[in-house]
Coordinates of C-alpha atoms in Angstrom, one line a residue:
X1 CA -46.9 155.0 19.4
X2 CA -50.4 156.8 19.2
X3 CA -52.8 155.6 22.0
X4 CA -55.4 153.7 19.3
X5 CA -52.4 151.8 18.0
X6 CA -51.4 150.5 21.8
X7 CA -51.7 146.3 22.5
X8 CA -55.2 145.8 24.1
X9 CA -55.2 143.4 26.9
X10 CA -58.8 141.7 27.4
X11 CA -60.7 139.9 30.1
X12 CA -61.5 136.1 30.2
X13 CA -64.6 135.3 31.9
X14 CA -66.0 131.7 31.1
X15 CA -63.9 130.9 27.8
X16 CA -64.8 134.5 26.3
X17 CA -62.4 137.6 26.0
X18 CA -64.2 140.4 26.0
X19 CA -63.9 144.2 27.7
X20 CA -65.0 145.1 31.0
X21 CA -69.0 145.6 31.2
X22 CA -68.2 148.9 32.4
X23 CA -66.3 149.2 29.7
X24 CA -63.3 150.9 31.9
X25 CA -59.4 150.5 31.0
X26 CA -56.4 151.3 32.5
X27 CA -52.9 153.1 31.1
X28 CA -50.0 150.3 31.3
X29 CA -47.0 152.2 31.5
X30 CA -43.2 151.4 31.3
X31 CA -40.9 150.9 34.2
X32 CA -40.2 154.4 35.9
X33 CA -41.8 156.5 33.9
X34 CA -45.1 157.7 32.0
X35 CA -44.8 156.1 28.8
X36 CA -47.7 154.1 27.8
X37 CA -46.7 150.3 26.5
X38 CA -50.4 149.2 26.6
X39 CA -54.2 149.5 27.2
X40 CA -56.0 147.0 29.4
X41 CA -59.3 146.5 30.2
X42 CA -59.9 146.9 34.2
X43 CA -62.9 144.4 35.5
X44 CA -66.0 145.7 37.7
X45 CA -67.7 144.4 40.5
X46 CA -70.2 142.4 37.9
X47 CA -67.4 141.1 36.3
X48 CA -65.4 139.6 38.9
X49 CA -68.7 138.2 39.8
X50 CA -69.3 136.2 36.8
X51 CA -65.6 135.3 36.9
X52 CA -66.2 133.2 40.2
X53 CA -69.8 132.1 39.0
X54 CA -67.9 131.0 35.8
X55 CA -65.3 129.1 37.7
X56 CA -68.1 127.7 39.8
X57 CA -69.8 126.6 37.3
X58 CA -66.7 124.7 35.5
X59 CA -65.6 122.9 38.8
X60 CA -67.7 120.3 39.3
X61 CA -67.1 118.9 35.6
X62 CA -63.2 119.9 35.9
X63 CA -62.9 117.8 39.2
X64 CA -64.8 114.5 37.5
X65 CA -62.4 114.7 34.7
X66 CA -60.0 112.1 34.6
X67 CA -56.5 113.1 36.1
X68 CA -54.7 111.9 32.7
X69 CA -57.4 114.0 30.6
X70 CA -56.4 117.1 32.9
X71 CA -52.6 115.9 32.4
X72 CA -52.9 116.1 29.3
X73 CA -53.8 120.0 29.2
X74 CA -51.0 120.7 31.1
X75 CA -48.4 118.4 28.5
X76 CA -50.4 120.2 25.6
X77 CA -49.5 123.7 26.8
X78 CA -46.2 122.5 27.9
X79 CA -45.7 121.5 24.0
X80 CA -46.8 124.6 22.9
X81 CA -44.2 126.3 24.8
X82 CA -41.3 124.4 23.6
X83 CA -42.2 125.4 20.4
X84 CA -41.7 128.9 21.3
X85 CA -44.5 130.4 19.0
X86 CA -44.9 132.8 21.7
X87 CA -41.5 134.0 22.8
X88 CA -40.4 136.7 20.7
X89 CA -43.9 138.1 21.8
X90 CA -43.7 137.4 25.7
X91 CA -40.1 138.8 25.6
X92 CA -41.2 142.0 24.0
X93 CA -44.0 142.2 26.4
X94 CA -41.9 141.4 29.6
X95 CA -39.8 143.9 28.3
X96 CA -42.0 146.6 27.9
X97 CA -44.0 146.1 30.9
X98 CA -41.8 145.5 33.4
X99 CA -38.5 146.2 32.2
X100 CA -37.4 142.6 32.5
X101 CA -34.2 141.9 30.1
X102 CA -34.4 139.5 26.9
X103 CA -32.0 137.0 28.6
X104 CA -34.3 136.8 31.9
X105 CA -37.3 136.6 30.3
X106 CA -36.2 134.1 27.4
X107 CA -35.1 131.9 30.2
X108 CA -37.8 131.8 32.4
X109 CA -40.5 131.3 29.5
X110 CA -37.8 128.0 28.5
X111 CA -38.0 126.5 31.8
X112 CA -41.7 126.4 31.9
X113 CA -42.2 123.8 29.6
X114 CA -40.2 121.6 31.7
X115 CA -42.0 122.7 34.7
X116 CA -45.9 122.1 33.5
X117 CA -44.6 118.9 32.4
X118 CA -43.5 118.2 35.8
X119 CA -47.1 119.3 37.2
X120 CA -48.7 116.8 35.0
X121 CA -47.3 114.2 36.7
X122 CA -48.0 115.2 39.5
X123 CA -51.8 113.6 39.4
X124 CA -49.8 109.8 39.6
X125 CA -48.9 111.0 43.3
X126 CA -53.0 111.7 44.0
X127 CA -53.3 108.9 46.4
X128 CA -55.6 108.6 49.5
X129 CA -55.8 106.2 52.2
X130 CA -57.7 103.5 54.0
X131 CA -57.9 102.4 57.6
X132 CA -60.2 100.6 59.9
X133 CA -62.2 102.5 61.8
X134 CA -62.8 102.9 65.5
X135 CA -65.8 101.1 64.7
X136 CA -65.6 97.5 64.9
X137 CA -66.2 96.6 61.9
X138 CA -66.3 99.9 59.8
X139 CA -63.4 101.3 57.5
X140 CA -62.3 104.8 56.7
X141 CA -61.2 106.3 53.6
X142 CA -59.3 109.2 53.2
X143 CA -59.3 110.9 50.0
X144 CA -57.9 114.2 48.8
X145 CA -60.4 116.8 46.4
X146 CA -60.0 119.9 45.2
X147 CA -60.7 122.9 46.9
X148 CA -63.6 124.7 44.7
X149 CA -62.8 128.5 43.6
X150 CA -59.8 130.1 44.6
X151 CA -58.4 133.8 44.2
X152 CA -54.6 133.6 42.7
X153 CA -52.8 136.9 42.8
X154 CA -49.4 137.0 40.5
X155 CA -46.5 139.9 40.9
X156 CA -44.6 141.4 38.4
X157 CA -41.2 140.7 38.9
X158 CA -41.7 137.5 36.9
X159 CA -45.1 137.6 35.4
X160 CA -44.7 135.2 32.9
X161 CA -43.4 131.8 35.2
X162 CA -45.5 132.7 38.3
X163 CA -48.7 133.4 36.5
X164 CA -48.4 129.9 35.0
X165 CA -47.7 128.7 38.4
X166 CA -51.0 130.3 39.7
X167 CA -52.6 128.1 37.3
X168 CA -52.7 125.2 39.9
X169 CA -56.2 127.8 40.7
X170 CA -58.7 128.4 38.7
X171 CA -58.8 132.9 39.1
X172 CA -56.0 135.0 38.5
X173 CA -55.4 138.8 38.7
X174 CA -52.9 141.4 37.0
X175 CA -52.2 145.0 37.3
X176 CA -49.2 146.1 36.0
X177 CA -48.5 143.5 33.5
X178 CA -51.8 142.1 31.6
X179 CA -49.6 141.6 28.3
X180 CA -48.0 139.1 29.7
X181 CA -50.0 137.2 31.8
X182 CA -52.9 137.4 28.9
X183 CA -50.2 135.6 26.7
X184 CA -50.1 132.6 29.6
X185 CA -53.8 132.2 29.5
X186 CA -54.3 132.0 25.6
X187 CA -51.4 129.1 26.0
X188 CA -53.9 127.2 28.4
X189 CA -56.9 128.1 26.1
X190 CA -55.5 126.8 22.9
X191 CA -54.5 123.3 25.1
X192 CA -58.0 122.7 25.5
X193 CA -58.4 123.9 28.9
X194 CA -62.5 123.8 29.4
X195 CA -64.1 127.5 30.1
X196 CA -64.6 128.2 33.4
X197 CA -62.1 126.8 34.6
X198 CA -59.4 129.6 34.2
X199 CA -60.7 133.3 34.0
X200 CA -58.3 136.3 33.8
X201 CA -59.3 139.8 35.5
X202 CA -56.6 143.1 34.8
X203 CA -58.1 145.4 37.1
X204 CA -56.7 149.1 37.7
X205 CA -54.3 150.2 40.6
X206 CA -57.0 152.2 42.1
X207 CA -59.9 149.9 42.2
X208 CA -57.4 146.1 42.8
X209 CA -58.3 147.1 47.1
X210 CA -62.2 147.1 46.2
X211 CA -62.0 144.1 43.9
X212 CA -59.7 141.9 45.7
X213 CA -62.1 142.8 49.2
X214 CA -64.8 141.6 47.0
X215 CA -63.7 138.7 45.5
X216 CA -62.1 137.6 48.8
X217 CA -65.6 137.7 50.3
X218 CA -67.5 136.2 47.6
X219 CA -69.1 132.8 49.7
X220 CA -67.7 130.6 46.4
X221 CA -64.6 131.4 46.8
X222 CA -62.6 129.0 48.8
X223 CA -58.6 129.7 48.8
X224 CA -56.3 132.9 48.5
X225 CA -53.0 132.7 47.1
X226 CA -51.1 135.6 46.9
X227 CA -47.7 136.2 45.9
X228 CA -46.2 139.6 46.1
X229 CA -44.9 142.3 49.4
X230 CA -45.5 141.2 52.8
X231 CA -47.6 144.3 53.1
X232 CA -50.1 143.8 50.7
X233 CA -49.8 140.1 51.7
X234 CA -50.9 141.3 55.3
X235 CA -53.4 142.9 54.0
X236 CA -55.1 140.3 52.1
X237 CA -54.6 137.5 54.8
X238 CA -56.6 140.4 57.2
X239 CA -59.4 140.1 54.4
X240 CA -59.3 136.7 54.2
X241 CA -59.6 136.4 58.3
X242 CA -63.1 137.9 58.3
X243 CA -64.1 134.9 56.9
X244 CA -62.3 132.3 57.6
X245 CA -60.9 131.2 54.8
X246 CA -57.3 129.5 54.3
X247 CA -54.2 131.5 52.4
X248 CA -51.1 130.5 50.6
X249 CA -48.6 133.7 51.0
X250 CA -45.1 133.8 49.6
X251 CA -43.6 136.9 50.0
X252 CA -40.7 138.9 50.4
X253 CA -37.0 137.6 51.6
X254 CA -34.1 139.0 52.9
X255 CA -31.8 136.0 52.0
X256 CA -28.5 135.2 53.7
X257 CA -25.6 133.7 52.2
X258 CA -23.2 132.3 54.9
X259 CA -20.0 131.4 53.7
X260 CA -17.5 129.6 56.2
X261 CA -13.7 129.6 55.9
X262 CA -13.5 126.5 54.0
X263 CA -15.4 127.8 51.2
X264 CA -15.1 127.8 47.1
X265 CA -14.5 131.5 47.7
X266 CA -14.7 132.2 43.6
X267 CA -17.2 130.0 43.5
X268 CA -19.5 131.8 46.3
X269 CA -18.7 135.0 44.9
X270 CA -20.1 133.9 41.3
X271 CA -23.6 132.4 42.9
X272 CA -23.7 135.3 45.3
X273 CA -23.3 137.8 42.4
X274 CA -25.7 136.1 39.9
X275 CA -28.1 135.5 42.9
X276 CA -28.1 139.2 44.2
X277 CA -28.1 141.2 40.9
X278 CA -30.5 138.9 38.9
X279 CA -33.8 141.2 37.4
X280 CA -31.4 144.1 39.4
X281 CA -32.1 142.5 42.9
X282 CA -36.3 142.2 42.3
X283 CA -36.3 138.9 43.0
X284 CA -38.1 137.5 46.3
X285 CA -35.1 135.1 46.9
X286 CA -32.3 137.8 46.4
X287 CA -29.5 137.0 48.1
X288 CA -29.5 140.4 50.2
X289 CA -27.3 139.3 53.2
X290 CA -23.7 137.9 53.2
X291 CA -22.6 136.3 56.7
X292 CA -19.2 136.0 56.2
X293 CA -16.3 133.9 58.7
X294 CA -14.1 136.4 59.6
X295 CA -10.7 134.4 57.9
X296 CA -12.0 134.5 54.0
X297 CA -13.9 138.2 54.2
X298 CA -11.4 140.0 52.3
X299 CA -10.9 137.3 49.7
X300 CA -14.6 137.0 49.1
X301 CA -14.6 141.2 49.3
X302 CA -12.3 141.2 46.7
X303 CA -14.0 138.8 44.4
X304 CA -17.5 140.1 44.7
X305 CA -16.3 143.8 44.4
X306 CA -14.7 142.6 40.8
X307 CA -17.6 141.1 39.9
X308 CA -20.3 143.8 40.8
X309 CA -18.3 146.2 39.2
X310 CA -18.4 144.6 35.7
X311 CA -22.0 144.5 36.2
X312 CA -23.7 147.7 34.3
X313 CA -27.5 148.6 34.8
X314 CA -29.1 150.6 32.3
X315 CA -31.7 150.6 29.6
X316 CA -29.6 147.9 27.6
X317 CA -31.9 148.4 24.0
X318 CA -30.0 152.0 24.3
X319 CA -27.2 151.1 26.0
X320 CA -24.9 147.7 24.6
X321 CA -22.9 147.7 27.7
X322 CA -25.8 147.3 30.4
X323 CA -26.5 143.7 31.3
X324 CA -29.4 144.3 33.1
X325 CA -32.7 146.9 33.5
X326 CA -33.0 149.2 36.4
X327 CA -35.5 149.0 38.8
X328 CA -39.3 148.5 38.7
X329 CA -40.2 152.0 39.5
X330 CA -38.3 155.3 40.4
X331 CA -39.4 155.4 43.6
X332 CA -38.7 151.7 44.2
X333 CA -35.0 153.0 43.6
X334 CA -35.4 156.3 45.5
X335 CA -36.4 153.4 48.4
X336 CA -33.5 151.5 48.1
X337 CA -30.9 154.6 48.3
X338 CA -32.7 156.1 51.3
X339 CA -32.0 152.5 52.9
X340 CA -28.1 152.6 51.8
X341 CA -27.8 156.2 53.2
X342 CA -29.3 155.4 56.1
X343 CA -27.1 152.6 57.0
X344 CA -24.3 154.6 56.4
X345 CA -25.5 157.2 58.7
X346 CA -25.5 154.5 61.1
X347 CA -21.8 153.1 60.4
X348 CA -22.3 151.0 57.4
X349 CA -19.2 151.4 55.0
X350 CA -19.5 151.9 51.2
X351 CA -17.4 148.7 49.4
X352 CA -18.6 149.4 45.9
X353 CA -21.2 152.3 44.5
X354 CA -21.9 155.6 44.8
X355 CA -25.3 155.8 46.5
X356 CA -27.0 157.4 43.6
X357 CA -29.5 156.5 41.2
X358 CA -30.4 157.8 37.6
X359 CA -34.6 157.6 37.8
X360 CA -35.0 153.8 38.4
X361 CA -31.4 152.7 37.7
X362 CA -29.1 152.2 40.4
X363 CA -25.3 150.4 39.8
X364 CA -25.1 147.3 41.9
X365 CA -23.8 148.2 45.5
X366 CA -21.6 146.4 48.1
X367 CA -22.0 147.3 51.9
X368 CA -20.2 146.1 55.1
X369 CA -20.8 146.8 58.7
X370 CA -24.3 146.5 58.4
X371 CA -25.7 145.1 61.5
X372 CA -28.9 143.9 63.0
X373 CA -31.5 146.7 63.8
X374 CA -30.4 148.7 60.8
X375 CA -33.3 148.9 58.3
X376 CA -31.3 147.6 55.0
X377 CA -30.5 144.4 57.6
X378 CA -34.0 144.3 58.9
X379 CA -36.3 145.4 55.5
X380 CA -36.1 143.8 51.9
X381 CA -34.6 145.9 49.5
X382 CA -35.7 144.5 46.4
X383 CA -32.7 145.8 44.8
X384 CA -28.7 145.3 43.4
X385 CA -27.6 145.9 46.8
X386 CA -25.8 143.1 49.3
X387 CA -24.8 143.7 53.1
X388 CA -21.9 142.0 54.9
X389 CA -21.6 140.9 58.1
X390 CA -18.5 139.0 59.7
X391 CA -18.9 136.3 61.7
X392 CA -17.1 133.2 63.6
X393 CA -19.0 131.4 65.7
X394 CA -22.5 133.4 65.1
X395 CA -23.2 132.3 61.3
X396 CA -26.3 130.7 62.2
X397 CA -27.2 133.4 64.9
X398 CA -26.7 136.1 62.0
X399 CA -28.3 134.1 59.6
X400 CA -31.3 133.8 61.5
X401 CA -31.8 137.4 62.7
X402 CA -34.8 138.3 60.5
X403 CA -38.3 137.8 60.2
X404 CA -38.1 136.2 56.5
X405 CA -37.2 132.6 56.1
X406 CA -37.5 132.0 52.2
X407 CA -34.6 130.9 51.1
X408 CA -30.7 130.5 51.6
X409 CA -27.2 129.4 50.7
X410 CA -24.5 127.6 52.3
X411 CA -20.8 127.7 51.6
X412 CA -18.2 124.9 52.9
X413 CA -16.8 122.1 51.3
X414 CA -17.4 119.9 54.3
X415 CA -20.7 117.7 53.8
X416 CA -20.9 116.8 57.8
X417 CA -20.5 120.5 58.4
X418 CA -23.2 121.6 56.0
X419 CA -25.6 119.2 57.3
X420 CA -25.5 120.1 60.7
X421 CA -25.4 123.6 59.9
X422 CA -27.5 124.3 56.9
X423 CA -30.4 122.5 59.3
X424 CA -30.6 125.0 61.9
X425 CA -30.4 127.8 59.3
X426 CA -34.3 128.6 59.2
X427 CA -35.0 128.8 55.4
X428 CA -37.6 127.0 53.2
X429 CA -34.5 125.9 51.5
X430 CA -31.1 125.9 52.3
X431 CA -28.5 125.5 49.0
X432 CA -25.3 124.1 49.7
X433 CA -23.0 125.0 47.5
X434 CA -25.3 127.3 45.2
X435 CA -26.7 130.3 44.5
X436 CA -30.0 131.3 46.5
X437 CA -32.5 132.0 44.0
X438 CA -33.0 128.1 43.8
X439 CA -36.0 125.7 44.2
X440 CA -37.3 122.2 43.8
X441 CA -40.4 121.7 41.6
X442 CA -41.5 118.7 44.0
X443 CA -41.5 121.5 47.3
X444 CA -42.2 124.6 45.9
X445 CA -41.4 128.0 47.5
X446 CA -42.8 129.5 50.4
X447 CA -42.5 130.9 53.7
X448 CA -41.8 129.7 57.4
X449 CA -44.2 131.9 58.6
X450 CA -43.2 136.2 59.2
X451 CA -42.8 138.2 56.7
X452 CA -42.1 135.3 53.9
X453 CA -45.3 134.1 54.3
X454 CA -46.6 130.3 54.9
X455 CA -47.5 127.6 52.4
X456 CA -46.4 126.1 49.1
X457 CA -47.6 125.5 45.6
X458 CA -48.3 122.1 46.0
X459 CA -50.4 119.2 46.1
X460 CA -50.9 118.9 49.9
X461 CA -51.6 122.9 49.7
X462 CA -54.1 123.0 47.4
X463 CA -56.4 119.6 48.1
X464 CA -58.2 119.0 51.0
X465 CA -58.2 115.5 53.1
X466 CA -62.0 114.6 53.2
X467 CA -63.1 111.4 55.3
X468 CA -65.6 108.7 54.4
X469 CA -66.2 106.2 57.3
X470 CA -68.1 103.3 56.1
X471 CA -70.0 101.9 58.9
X472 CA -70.6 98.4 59.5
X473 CA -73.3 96.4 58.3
X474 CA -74.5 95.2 61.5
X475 CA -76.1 97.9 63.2
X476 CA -74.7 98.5 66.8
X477 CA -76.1 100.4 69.3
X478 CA -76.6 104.3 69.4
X479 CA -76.4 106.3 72.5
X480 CA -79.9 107.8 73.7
X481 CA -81.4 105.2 71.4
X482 CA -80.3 102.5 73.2
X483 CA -81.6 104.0 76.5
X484 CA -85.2 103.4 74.5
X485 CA -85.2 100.0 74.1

């Protein structure tokens, strides 16, 4: 496709889609490799400036609004996605953008109808509370209020649900896919959503550090929330230090699947497979580590070996018999290979694969022996690749030998068992009996602290508790006042 024929992706600054004032764009390529998929304007300093002043502007009037005229927004947009007017076009997008297959996509842009509906309800649990005060006489209310302007960051790896998510704030950001996240914001826009209150900025790979320092800085700007790599997550919470000012980070996962001899070994091996190959392994609650009891390891070997090897990565719109898209980038892939060699080098056996890759694609791979203090134990590898480590008495020991803590499965068919065990396993969320990429819309996602981050998408994360104490009538005395009289 000629350049002038390439989609256009806009800003939105205060209700208005319009270029950048600098009137700079950006290339959006495919998935590992130069092809152009799309043009997108890439905001400026004076931009991202009336962005905030925009959202600024909007809060005040947004926070007064009733919470069932706000709910109403939300079931609006959640209509309009159940209609699917847009999802031929957000598959297509998803698909050219970040490589993400029709099935993925299709599914995620389903389920988030269901969840925006569930958000709306979520203003019925807005409650405060009310106490007497240490003053005889006097009573305190606590109330929760919004937080004022806040920075959301969205990844890639599923642009379409997490943007939405993001909408809990009022700014978002995109870089590599602006198709798709654009297609969220019109959704909002045609609900009724007031300007202001949502503004989009694409900006370029090279200048997102400069803007993102910026915006972080601005003094209207309240919040961060990032979600993304712990290492551009570090970065931003450094930025957001200087001043002080509060983060939500959920980031990367290295997630463990601990199976124990009692398990529903074909069972586990079909969660484990779905959960570790899903989007080809880019998925921040991957299941990336499988802690094994010692008496089922070759009976859940053999299962997950059968089942990784019907698994084909590929291009599938060339290629019928791929299932899934290979990775993000080329060098993400060259990444995860280096990590599988390197393991080996260190006494890691090969199960399943061949330790190659084809540009971005790389065939889902099975390794065992892989211990603590080996980098594919220690790092993410954001790709189709799972570890095994045999265990007997140590699950929990294993399980917890890393600095992530998103998420987690469990495998036994005894309840006590679970209980005890799955609590000392130290995950956001520990499934029993299911597959690890798994959460519950009433506690979102998020990070124990490390390099998983810390906070949720929630209610409790994203208002404030502010105190009124209403003094008593009668007037008592005031120290150094009193001393007057």
């Amino acid at each position: 496709m000629s350049p002038d024929r390439l989609p256009f992706t806009s800003l939105f600054i205060d209700g208005t889609w319009r270029p950048s004032s600098t009137g700079a764009t950006f290339p959006v390529h495919a998935p590992s490799s130069t092809t152009p998929v799309g043009t997108a304007a890439s905001a400026s300093p004076p931009d991202c400036a009336a962005a905030i002043a925009a959202a600024a502007r909007a809060f005040p009037a947004w926070e007064s609004t009733p919470l069932s005229s706000r709910r109403d927004v939300f079931l609006r947009a959640a209509d309009r996605l159940a209609a699917g007017a847009r999802r031929g076009a957000v598959v297509a997008a998803a698909a050219a953008e970040t490589g993400a297959t029709a099935e993925l996509t299709g599914a995620m842009h389903d389920l988030q109808a269901h969840y925006l509906r569930d958000v709306a309800a979520l203003g019925a649990t807005l409650r405060g509370e009310t106490f007497p005060s240490s003053v005889p006489g006097g009573q305190a209310f606590a109330h929760r209020r919004a937080f004022g302007v806040v920075l959301a960051i969205a990844p890639w790896n599923a642009p379409f649900n997490l943007t939405i998510r993001a909408f809990a704030v009022p700014i978002m950001w995109a870089e590599e896919c602006p198709r798709v996240q654009a297609m969220t914001v019109e959704i909002f826009e045609e609900a009724g959503l007031p300007k202001g209150v949502l503004n989009f900025l694409p900006v370029s790979k090279e200048d997102s550090p400069a803007r993102v320092a910026e915006m972080i800085a601005h003094p209207l700007v309240r919040k961060v929330n990032f979600c993304g790599g712990a290492r551009v997550g570090s970065i931003i919470a450094q930025e957001a230090a200087k001043y002080l000012k509060p983060c939500v980070m959920e980031l990367g996962g290295k997630t463990p699947a601990v199976v124990l001899a009692d398990a529903d070994i074909p069972r586990a091996a079909r969660a484990i497979t779905s959960s570790a190959l899903m989007n080809a392994g880019q998925v921040c609650m991957s299941t990336e580590r499988v802690i094994v009891h010692k008496d089922v390891e070759a009976a859940l070997i053999q299962e997950l070996t059968q089942l990784f090897k019907q698994v084909k990565i590929g291009d599938p719109e060339r290629d019928p018999s791929a299932v899934l898209s290979g990775l993000f980038t080329q060098a993400s892939a060259e990444r995860v290979v280096e990590l599988m060699k390197d393991a080996v080098a260190s006494g890691a056996q090969v199960v399943t694969g061949d330790l190659t890759r084809q540009e971005g694609v790389i065939q889902p791979h099975i390794l065992r022996d892989v211990k603590p203090g080996m980098a594919l134990w220690e790092k993410e590898s954001f790709g189709p690749v799972i570890v095994f480590a045999v265990a007997n008495t140590e699950a929990v020991d294993l399980a917890n030998a890393s600095e992530y803590s998103l998420s987690a499965s469990l495998w036994t068919r005894d309840v006590y068992l679970a209980h005890r065990i799955g609590a000392r396993i130290r995950a956001n969320c520990v499934n029993i009996n299911g597959p690890t990429v798994h959460a519950e819309w009433q506690r979102s996602m998020g990070g124990l602290g490390g390099m998983s981050g810390y906070g949720h998408f929630d209610v409790e994360d994203w208002t404030q508790s502010r105190l009124l104490v209403l003094h008593p009538e009668q007037e008592h005395p005031y120290p150094v006042v009193s001393l007057l009289e």
